[in-house]
Amino acid sequence: MKQVYRGIYFMGFATGYYFLKTYLSEKKKSEFLEKQRLNDIIQQQRMEQELVNAENAFLKAQINPHFLFNTLDFIYHQVHDSSPEAGEAIIDLSNMMRYAMDAGRNGGVEVLGKEIEQVESLIHLYQIRKRGKYCIEFQANNEVRELYLIPLVLLTLVENVFKHGELLDEENPASIRLWEADGQLHICTNNGIAASNYTIKSGHGLANTANRLHFAYGEAASLKSQQVNGNFQVELSVPVDLLQRPAPPVPSSIKIDRE
């Protein structure tokens, strides 16, 4: 009887322990699920708020450029007759801003020829400011104009030249060259270093460009910057195979009016 009693005692104790452990486990699981449900609700509310913010930003993005371009058009017609050079500068600026806002809508890339045109406009604007005193050479072979590259890369490299370069030395002009060789697109900028930037380092513009290139093309893209014989040099190379015409975009029922 003692053995039977002892067996029943331990069986009851084990059963109670099992049910207690199961209860605690289910309670913990229930608390986790409740916490997860609350997190999902919070995440959904956050996404809805971000959607509202995005819609507001989209509306502002439509209104502000429309107002800006209309204003630039008005200023152009007011100054063109009295100062044709200023009028042409306004047109160049307007075209560059339109390109910057529309860039990347063609599958995230743009034909390089369009950005080359914007670079030529940018150089023209800087030359107007300095009365043509900037010493800079720009060369782009015809074959590279048909390639497709993520937008604003070339413009960022050129802007870096104007920001940090010494461009008034006729014996050491800055250069920007684009060419295709060995199955690679090559972009190279070379410029003297302005006295105020003698200890020049790669800034945020080049760092961001390197990140964008890595995200788009992985290890196949290379962007290097270094000082060579007192000049600051940036070299970019991307395989031409990755820069071919993208697939056409999927037709959408949403029509955006861009004036």
Coordinates of C-alpha atoms in Angstrom, one line a residue:
M1 CA 0.0 0.0 0.0
K2 CA 2.9 2.3 0.8
Q3 CA 4.3 1.7 -2.6
V4 CA 1.0 2.3 -4.3
Y5 CA 0.5 5.4 -2.3
R6 CA 4.0 6.6 -3.2
G7 CA 3.4 5.9 -6.9
I8 CA 0.1 7.8 -6.9
Y9 CA 1.8 10.7 -5.1
F10 CA 4.6 11.0 -7.6
M11 CA 2.2 10.5 -10.5
G12 CA -0.1 13.3 -9.2
F13 CA 3.0 15.5 -8.6
A14 CA 4.3 14.9 -12.1
T15 CA 0.9 15.5 -13.6
G16 CA 0.5 18.8 -11.7
Y17 CA 4.0 19.8 -12.8
Y18 CA 3.2 19.0 -16.4
F19 CA 0.0 21.0 -16.4
L20 CA 1.7 23.9 -14.6
K21 CA 4.5 23.9 -17.1
T22 CA 2.1 23.7 -20.0
Y23 CA 0.0 26.5 -18.6
L24 CA 3.1 28.8 -18.2
S25 CA 4.2 27.9 -21.7
E26 CA 0.8 28.7 -23.2
K27 CA 0.7 31.9 -21.2
K28 CA 4.1 32.9 -22.5
K29 CA 3.0 32.1 -26.0
S30 CA -0.2 34.0 -25.6
E31 CA 1.7 37.0 -24.3
F32 CA 4.1 36.8 -27.3
L33 CA 1.3 36.6 -29.8
E34 CA -0.5 39.6 -28.1
K35 CA 2.8 41.6 -28.2
Q36 CA 3.2 40.6 -31.9
R37 CA -0.3 41.7 -32.6
L38 CA 0.3 45.1 -31.0
N39 CA 3.5 45.5 -32.9
D40 CA 1.6 44.7 -36.1
I41 CA -1.0 47.3 -35.3
I42 CA 1.7 49.9 -34.5
Q43 CA 3.6 49.0 -37.8
Q44 CA 0.4 49.3 -39.8
Q45 CA -0.4 52.7 -38.3
R46 CA 3.2 53.8 -39.0
M47 CA 2.9 52.7 -42.6
E48 CA -0.4 54.5 -43.0
Q49 CA 1.2 57.6 -41.7
E50 CA 4.1 57.3 -44.0
L51 CA 1.7 56.8 -46.9
V52 CA 0.0 60.0 -46.0
N53 CA 3.3 61.8 -45.7
A54 CA 4.4 60.4 -49.1
E55 CA 1.1 61.5 -50.7
N56 CA 1.6 65.0 -49.3
A57 CA 5.2 65.1 -50.5
F58 CA 4.1 63.9 -53.9
L59 CA 1.6 66.7 -54.1
K60 CA 4.2 69.2 -53.0
A61 CA 6.6 67.8 -55.6
Q62 CA 4.0 68.4 -58.3
I63 CA 3.2 72.0 -57.2
N64 CA 6.6 73.3 -56.4
P65 CA 8.4 72.4 -59.7
H66 CA 5.4 73.7 -61.7
F67 CA 5.6 77.0 -59.9
L68 CA 9.4 77.1 -60.3
F69 CA 9.5 76.4 -64.0
N70 CA 6.7 78.9 -64.7
T71 CA 8.7 81.5 -62.8
L72 CA 11.9 80.6 -64.7
D73 CA 10.0 80.9 -67.9
F74 CA 8.7 84.3 -66.9
I75 CA 12.2 85.5 -66.0
Y76 CA 13.6 84.2 -69.2
H77 CA 11.1 86.2 -71.3
Q78 CA 11.8 89.3 -69.3
V79 CA 15.6 89.2 -69.5
H80 CA 16.2 87.5 -72.9
D81 CA 15.9 90.7 -75.0
S82 CA 18.1 92.8 -72.8
S83 CA 20.6 90.1 -72.0
P84 CA 20.6 87.0 -74.3
E85 CA 23.4 85.4 -72.3
A86 CA 21.4 85.6 -69.1
G87 CA 18.4 84.2 -70.9
E88 CA 20.4 81.2 -72.2
A89 CA 21.7 80.6 -68.6
I90 CA 18.1 80.4 -67.4
I91 CA 17.2 77.9 -70.1
D92 CA 20.3 75.8 -69.2
L93 CA 19.4 75.9 -65.5
S94 CA 15.8 75.0 -66.2
N95 CA 16.7 72.0 -68.4
M96 CA 19.2 70.7 -65.7
M97 CA 16.6 70.9 -63.0
R98 CA 14.0 69.1 -65.2
Y99 CA 16.6 66.4 -65.9
A100 CA 17.5 66.0 -62.2
M101 CA 13.8 65.6 -61.2
D102 CA 12.9 63.2 -64.1
A103 CA 16.1 61.2 -64.0
G104 CA 15.8 57.5 -63.2
R105 CA 12.1 57.0 -64.3
N106 CA 13.2 54.8 -67.2
G107 CA 13.8 51.7 -65.1
G108 CA 16.2 53.5 -62.8
V109 CA 18.7 54.4 -65.5
E110 CA 19.1 57.2 -68.1
V111 CA 20.8 57.2 -71.5
L112 CA 24.2 58.7 -70.9
G113 CA 23.9 61.1 -73.8
K114 CA 21.3 63.1 -71.9
E115 CA 23.5 63.5 -68.9
I116 CA 26.4 64.5 -71.1
E117 CA 24.2 67.3 -72.4
Q118 CA 23.5 68.4 -68.9
V119 CA 27.3 68.4 -68.1
E120 CA 27.8 70.7 -71.1
S121 CA 25.1 73.0 -69.8
L122 CA 26.7 72.9 -66.3
I123 CA 30.1 73.8 -67.7
H124 CA 28.5 76.6 -69.7
L125 CA 26.9 78.0 -66.6
Y126 CA 30.2 78.0 -64.7
Q127 CA 32.0 79.6 -67.6
I128 CA 29.3 82.4 -67.7
R129 CA 30.0 83.1 -64.0
K130 CA 33.7 83.3 -64.5
R131 CA 33.6 85.1 -67.9
G132 CA 35.1 82.1 -69.6
K133 CA 38.2 82.0 -67.4
Y134 CA 37.8 78.4 -66.3
C135 CA 40.4 76.1 -67.9
I136 CA 38.6 72.8 -68.4
E137 CA 38.4 70.2 -71.2
F138 CA 35.5 67.9 -71.7
Q139 CA 35.6 64.9 -74.1
A140 CA 33.0 62.2 -74.6
N141 CA 33.2 59.6 -77.4
N142 CA 30.1 59.0 -79.4
E143 CA 29.7 55.3 -78.5
V144 CA 29.3 56.1 -74.8
R145 CA 26.3 58.3 -75.5
E146 CA 24.1 55.3 -76.2
L147 CA 24.9 53.5 -72.9
Y148 CA 22.5 53.5 -70.0
L149 CA 23.8 54.5 -66.6
I150 CA 22.2 55.3 -63.2
P151 CA 21.5 59.0 -63.3
L152 CA 23.5 61.9 -61.8
V153 CA 26.7 60.0 -61.5
L154 CA 28.6 62.0 -64.2
L155 CA 27.1 65.2 -62.9
T156 CA 28.3 64.5 -59.4
L157 CA 31.8 63.8 -60.6
V158 CA 31.9 67.0 -62.7
E159 CA 30.4 69.1 -59.8
N160 CA 33.2 67.7 -57.6
V161 CA 35.7 69.1 -60.1
F162 CA 34.2 72.6 -59.9
K163 CA 33.9 72.4 -56.1
H164 CA 37.4 71.3 -55.2
G165 CA 39.5 71.9 -58.3
E166 CA 41.9 74.7 -59.3
L167 CA 40.5 75.7 -62.7
L168 CA 42.3 79.0 -63.4
D169 CA 45.7 77.5 -64.3
E170 CA 46.1 77.5 -68.1
E171 CA 49.1 75.3 -67.9
N172 CA 47.2 72.6 -65.9
P173 CA 43.6 72.6 -67.2
A174 CA 41.1 70.2 -65.6
S175 CA 39.9 67.4 -67.8
I176 CA 36.7 65.2 -67.9
R177 CA 36.9 62.3 -70.3
L178 CA 34.5 59.5 -71.2
W179 CA 35.4 56.6 -73.4
E180 CA 34.8 52.9 -74.0
A181 CA 37.6 50.4 -74.1
D182 CA 38.0 46.7 -73.4
G183 CA 34.3 46.2 -72.7
Q184 CA 34.3 48.9 -70.0
L185 CA 32.9 52.4 -69.8
H186 CA 35.6 54.7 -68.4
I187 CA 35.0 58.1 -66.8
C188 CA 38.0 60.0 -65.6
T189 CA 38.3 63.5 -64.1
N190 CA 41.6 65.1 -63.4
N191 CA 42.1 68.6 -61.9
G192 CA 44.6 70.6 -59.9
I193 CA 43.7 71.0 -56.2
A194 CA 42.6 74.5 -55.0
A195 CA 44.7 76.0 -52.2
S196 CA 41.8 75.8 -49.8
N197 CA 41.4 72.1 -50.5
Y198 CA 45.0 71.0 -50.4
T199 CA 44.2 68.2 -48.0
I200 CA 41.3 67.1 -50.1
K201 CA 39.5 63.9 -49.2
S202 CA 36.6 62.1 -50.9
G203 CA 33.5 64.0 -49.7
H204 CA 29.9 62.9 -49.3
G205 CA 29.2 63.2 -53.1
L206 CA 31.8 60.7 -54.1
A207 CA 31.0 58.4 -51.2
N208 CA 27.3 58.4 -52.1
T209 CA 28.1 57.8 -55.7
A210 CA 30.2 54.8 -54.8
N211 CA 27.4 53.4 -52.7
R212 CA 24.9 53.9 -55.6
L213 CA 27.2 52.2 -58.1
H214 CA 27.8 49.3 -55.7
F215 CA 24.0 48.9 -55.2
A216 CA 23.3 49.0 -58.9
Y217 CA 26.3 47.0 -60.3
G218 CA 27.9 45.3 -57.3
E219 CA 31.6 44.6 -57.5
A220 CA 31.6 45.0 -61.2
A221 CA 31.7 48.8 -60.8
S222 CA 34.9 50.5 -59.7
L223 CA 35.3 54.1 -58.4
K224 CA 38.7 55.2 -57.3
S225 CA 40.0 58.6 -56.2
Q226 CA 43.7 59.5 -55.6
Q227 CA 46.2 62.3 -55.8
V228 CA 48.6 62.0 -58.8
N229 CA 51.4 64.4 -59.3
G230 CA 49.6 67.1 -57.3
N231 CA 46.3 66.6 -59.1
F232 CA 43.2 65.0 -57.8
Q233 CA 42.0 62.2 -60.1
V234 CA 38.8 60.1 -60.1
E235 CA 38.4 57.0 -62.2
L236 CA 35.2 55.2 -62.8
S237 CA 34.7 52.0 -64.8
V238 CA 31.6 49.8 -65.4
P239 CA 31.2 46.9 -67.7
V240 CA 29.4 47.9 -70.9
D241 CA 27.3 44.7 -70.8
L242 CA 25.6 46.1 -67.7
L243 CA 24.8 49.4 -69.5
Q244 CA 22.6 48.3 -72.3
R245 CA 19.1 49.5 -73.1
P246 CA 16.7 48.5 -70.2
A247 CA 13.5 46.7 -70.7
P248 CA 10.5 49.0 -71.4
P249 CA 8.5 49.9 -68.3
V250 CA 5.2 48.2 -67.6
P251 CA 2.2 50.3 -68.8
S252 CA 0.4 51.9 -65.9
S253 CA -3.2 53.2 -65.6
I254 CA -1.9 56.1 -63.6
K255 CA -1.2 59.2 -65.7
I256 CA 1.0 61.9 -64.3
D257 CA 0.8 65.3 -65.9
R258 CA 4.3 66.8 -66.2
E259 CA 4.4 70.2 -67.7

